Short mmCIF file of C-alpha atoms in Angstrom, two decimals:
data_model
loop_
_atom_site.label_atom_id
_atom_site.label_comp_id
_atom_site.label_asym_id
_atom_site.label_seq_id
_atom_site.Cartn_x
_atom_site.Cartn_y
_atom_site.Cartn_z
CA HIS A 1 -6.42 4.00 -24.27
CA ASN A 2 -8.42 0.88 -23.61
CA PHE A 3 -7.64 -2.77 -25.47
CA ASN A 4 -9.47 -6.14 -25.29
CA PHE A 5 -8.00 -9.34 -26.41
CA ASP A 6 -9.39 -12.58 -26.70
CA GLU A 7 -7.04 -15.03 -28.06
CA LYS A 8 -6.21 -18.98 -28.02
CA VAL A 9 -3.62 -19.38 -24.65
CA SER A 10 -0.96 -20.85 -26.97
CA LEU A 11 -0.39 -17.24 -27.97
CA ILE A 12 1.18 -16.60 -24.46
CA ASN A 13 2.53 -19.85 -24.59
CA LEU A 14 0.59 -21.35 -21.92
CA GLU A 15 0.10 -25.19 -22.31
CA GLU A 16 -1.90 -27.79 -19.79
CA PRO A 17 -3.66 -27.04 -17.60
CA PHE A 18 -4.58 -24.33 -19.36
CA PHE A 19 -7.29 -24.30 -22.31
CA GLY A 20 -9.22 -22.17 -24.60
CA ASP A 21 -8.96 -18.49 -25.03
CA PHE A 22 -7.91 -15.95 -22.38
CA LYS A 23 -9.22 -12.69 -22.04
CA ALA A 24 -7.30 -9.23 -21.27
CA GLN A 25 -8.71 -6.02 -20.71
CA ILE A 26 -5.72 -3.17 -20.91
CA GLU A 27 -6.19 0.43 -19.59
CA LEU A 28 -2.68 2.27 -21.02
CA SER A 29 -1.91 5.74 -19.91
CA LYS A 30 0.87 7.37 -20.98
CA THR A 31 2.84 10.22 -19.60
CA HIS A 32 5.79 12.15 -21.04
CA ASN A 33 8.23 9.69 -20.04
CA GLN A 34 6.54 6.71 -18.71
CA ILE A 35 3.38 4.16 -19.89
CA ILE A 36 1.45 2.49 -17.00
CA LEU A 37 -0.47 -0.74 -17.86
CA ASN A 38 -3.13 -1.92 -15.92
CA THR A 39 -4.32 -5.40 -17.03
CA GLY A 40 -7.06 -7.62 -15.94
CA PHE A 41 -7.18 -11.30 -17.15
CA SER A 42 -8.87 -14.40 -17.38
CA VAL A 43 -8.21 -17.68 -18.29
CA LYS A 44 -9.69 -21.41 -18.00
CA ALA A 45 -7.83 -24.52 -16.53
CA HIS A 46 -8.33 -28.04 -15.74
CA PHE A 47 -7.37 -28.96 -12.32
CA GLU A 48 -7.73 -31.91 -9.98
CA CYS A 49 -9.38 -31.31 -6.62
CA ASP A 50 -7.22 -31.55 -3.91
CA ARG A 51 -9.68 -32.88 -1.50
CA CYS A 52 -11.80 -35.17 -3.59
CA ALA A 53 -9.51 -35.80 -6.61
CA ASN A 54 -12.39 -35.42 -8.89
CA ASN A 55 -11.37 -33.25 -12.51
CA PHE A 56 -13.08 -29.66 -12.60
CA GLU A 57 -12.44 -26.77 -14.87
CA HIS A 58 -11.74 -23.19 -13.13
CA GLU A 59 -11.73 -19.80 -14.43
CA ILE A 60 -8.61 -17.97 -12.93
CA ASP A 61 -9.10 -14.02 -12.80
CA GLY A 62 -6.44 -11.82 -11.92
CA SER A 63 -5.01 -8.17 -12.53
CA TYR A 64 -1.58 -6.36 -12.35
CA LYS A 65 0.08 -3.37 -13.48
CA MET A 66 3.29 -2.53 -15.39
CA VAL A 67 4.98 0.77 -15.59
CA TYR A 68 7.43 1.15 -18.35
CA PHE A 69 9.82 4.16 -18.69
CA LEU A 70 10.97 5.88 -21.78
CA GLY A 71 14.68 6.21 -22.25
CA SER A 72 17.83 4.57 -21.64
CA LYS A 73 18.75 2.12 -18.86
CA PRO A 74 21.27 3.72 -16.64
CA THR A 75 24.78 2.29 -17.05
CA ASP A 76 25.95 3.03 -13.34
CA ASN A 77 25.20 0.62 -10.78
CA GLU A 78 23.89 3.12 -8.12
CA ASN A 79 20.60 3.77 -10.35
CA LYS A 80 20.00 0.47 -11.43
CA ASP A 81 16.49 -0.87 -10.49
CA GLU A 82 15.73 -4.44 -11.41
CA ASN A 83 12.27 -4.01 -11.26
CA LEU A 84 11.94 -1.31 -13.48
CA ILE A 85 11.50 -1.59 -17.22
CA TYR A 86 12.90 0.64 -19.92
CA LEU A 87 11.65 1.13 -23.45
CA HIS A 88 13.77 2.90 -26.10
CA PRO A 89 12.18 6.35 -26.88
CA ASP A 90 11.41 4.98 -30.41
CA ALA A 91 9.54 1.81 -29.47
CA ASP A 92 6.43 1.43 -31.22
CA ARG A 93 5.09 -1.66 -29.28
CA ILE A 94 4.91 -3.45 -26.03
CA GLU A 95 5.52 -7.40 -25.62
CA ILE A 96 2.54 -8.18 -22.97
CA GLY A 97 2.49 -11.87 -23.85
CA ASN A 98 5.37 -12.96 -21.07
CA ASP A 99 3.92 -10.80 -18.53
CA LEU A 100 0.23 -12.00 -19.01
CA ARG A 101 1.70 -15.82 -19.20
CA ASP A 102 3.89 -15.01 -16.19
CA PHE A 103 1.04 -13.59 -14.30
CA ALA A 104 -1.36 -16.27 -15.27
CA LEU A 105 1.13 -19.29 -13.90
CA ILE A 106 1.48 -17.38 -10.67
CA SER A 107 -2.64 -16.90 -10.07
CA VAL A 108 -3.08 -20.27 -9.83
CA PRO A 109 -4.21 -21.16 -6.65
CA MET A 110 -2.09 -23.39 -3.96
CA LYS A 111 -5.12 -25.28 -2.88
CA LYS A 112 -7.12 -26.51 -6.10
CA LEU A 113 -10.72 -27.11 -4.80
CA CYS A 114 -13.66 -28.50 -6.98
CA ARG A 115 -15.91 -26.47 -4.98
CA GLU A 116 -15.60 -24.31 -1.52
CA ASP A 117 -17.13 -26.76 0.28
CA CYS A 118 -15.69 -29.80 -0.75
CA LYS A 119 -15.76 -32.50 1.83
CA GLY A 120 -13.02 -34.65 0.23
CA LEU A 121 -12.37 -38.62 0.33
CA CYS A 122 -13.05 -41.04 3.45
CA MET A 123 -9.77 -41.60 4.90
CA ARG A 124 -10.59 -45.40 5.48
CA CYS A 125 -12.87 -46.44 2.47
CA GLY A 126 -12.18 -43.73 0.08
CA LYS A 127 -15.73 -42.88 -0.75
CA ASP A 128 -16.07 -39.22 -2.17
CA LEU A 129 -17.86 -37.60 0.77
CA ASN A 130 -19.60 -34.75 -1.43
CA GLU A 131 -22.18 -37.89 -2.71
CA GLY A 132 -23.12 -39.11 0.97
CA ASP A 133 -21.93 -39.93 3.99
CA CYS A 134 -20.11 -43.38 3.98
CA ASP A 135 -20.73 -46.60 6.30
CA CYS A 136 -17.53 -46.39 8.37
CA ASP A 137 -16.98 -46.54 11.86
CA LYS A 138 -16.29 -42.79 12.74
CA SER A 139 -15.86 -43.56 16.57
CA ASN A 140 -12.60 -45.26 16.01
CA ASN A 141 -10.40 -42.15 15.56
CA ASP A 142 -6.41 -41.65 15.83
CA ALA A 143 -5.78 -40.71 19.43
CA ARG A 144 -3.10 -38.11 18.16
CA TRP A 145 -6.23 -35.99 16.72
CA LEU A 146 -7.98 -35.73 19.81
CA PRO A 147 -6.52 -32.53 21.26
CA LEU A 148 -7.29 -30.91 18.05
CA GLN A 149 -10.90 -32.40 17.92
CA GLU A 150 -11.19 -30.80 21.72
CA LEU A 151 -10.09 -27.79 20.59
CA LYS A 152 -12.54 -27.88 17.62
CA ASN A 153 -15.49 -28.52 20.07
CA LYS A 154 -14.84 -25.51 22.29
CA ILE A 155 -14.57 -23.39 19.34
CA ASN A 156 -18.06 -24.55 18.21
CA ASN A 157 -19.77 -24.37 21.44
CA ASN A 158 -18.42 -20.98 21.98
#
């Protein structure tokens, strides 16, 4: 079975920086004692670029797979697996909102960039280098970075 959702982010308790609607495409497969959900989703968010500090919108796309077992959770400690989700055999629905929320939150990129080739800000004058070069003297580099600059030059020359 295939299901498509297009709902407000507030429905799954997502707050700033998320906004608008989330979209989810769910493929449900059922066997005798388990249900498998393959889920793809997208959600929009407002971020501040980590390099140039400009605000931008980004669409986060992700996917995940969940397996639900029909039956009672084992009571003995040896057969417990905290990663399995058990549903009562008479269950008529699966709550996916919390899973969508959690996977959207962990899909936020560690480094938020307005674009892949963002040049950032000049460390001397603070000019946004995406808008053009600044007039700062580039020759007065911090000596601590010279070994790294030499390594970069070697790599670029090979």
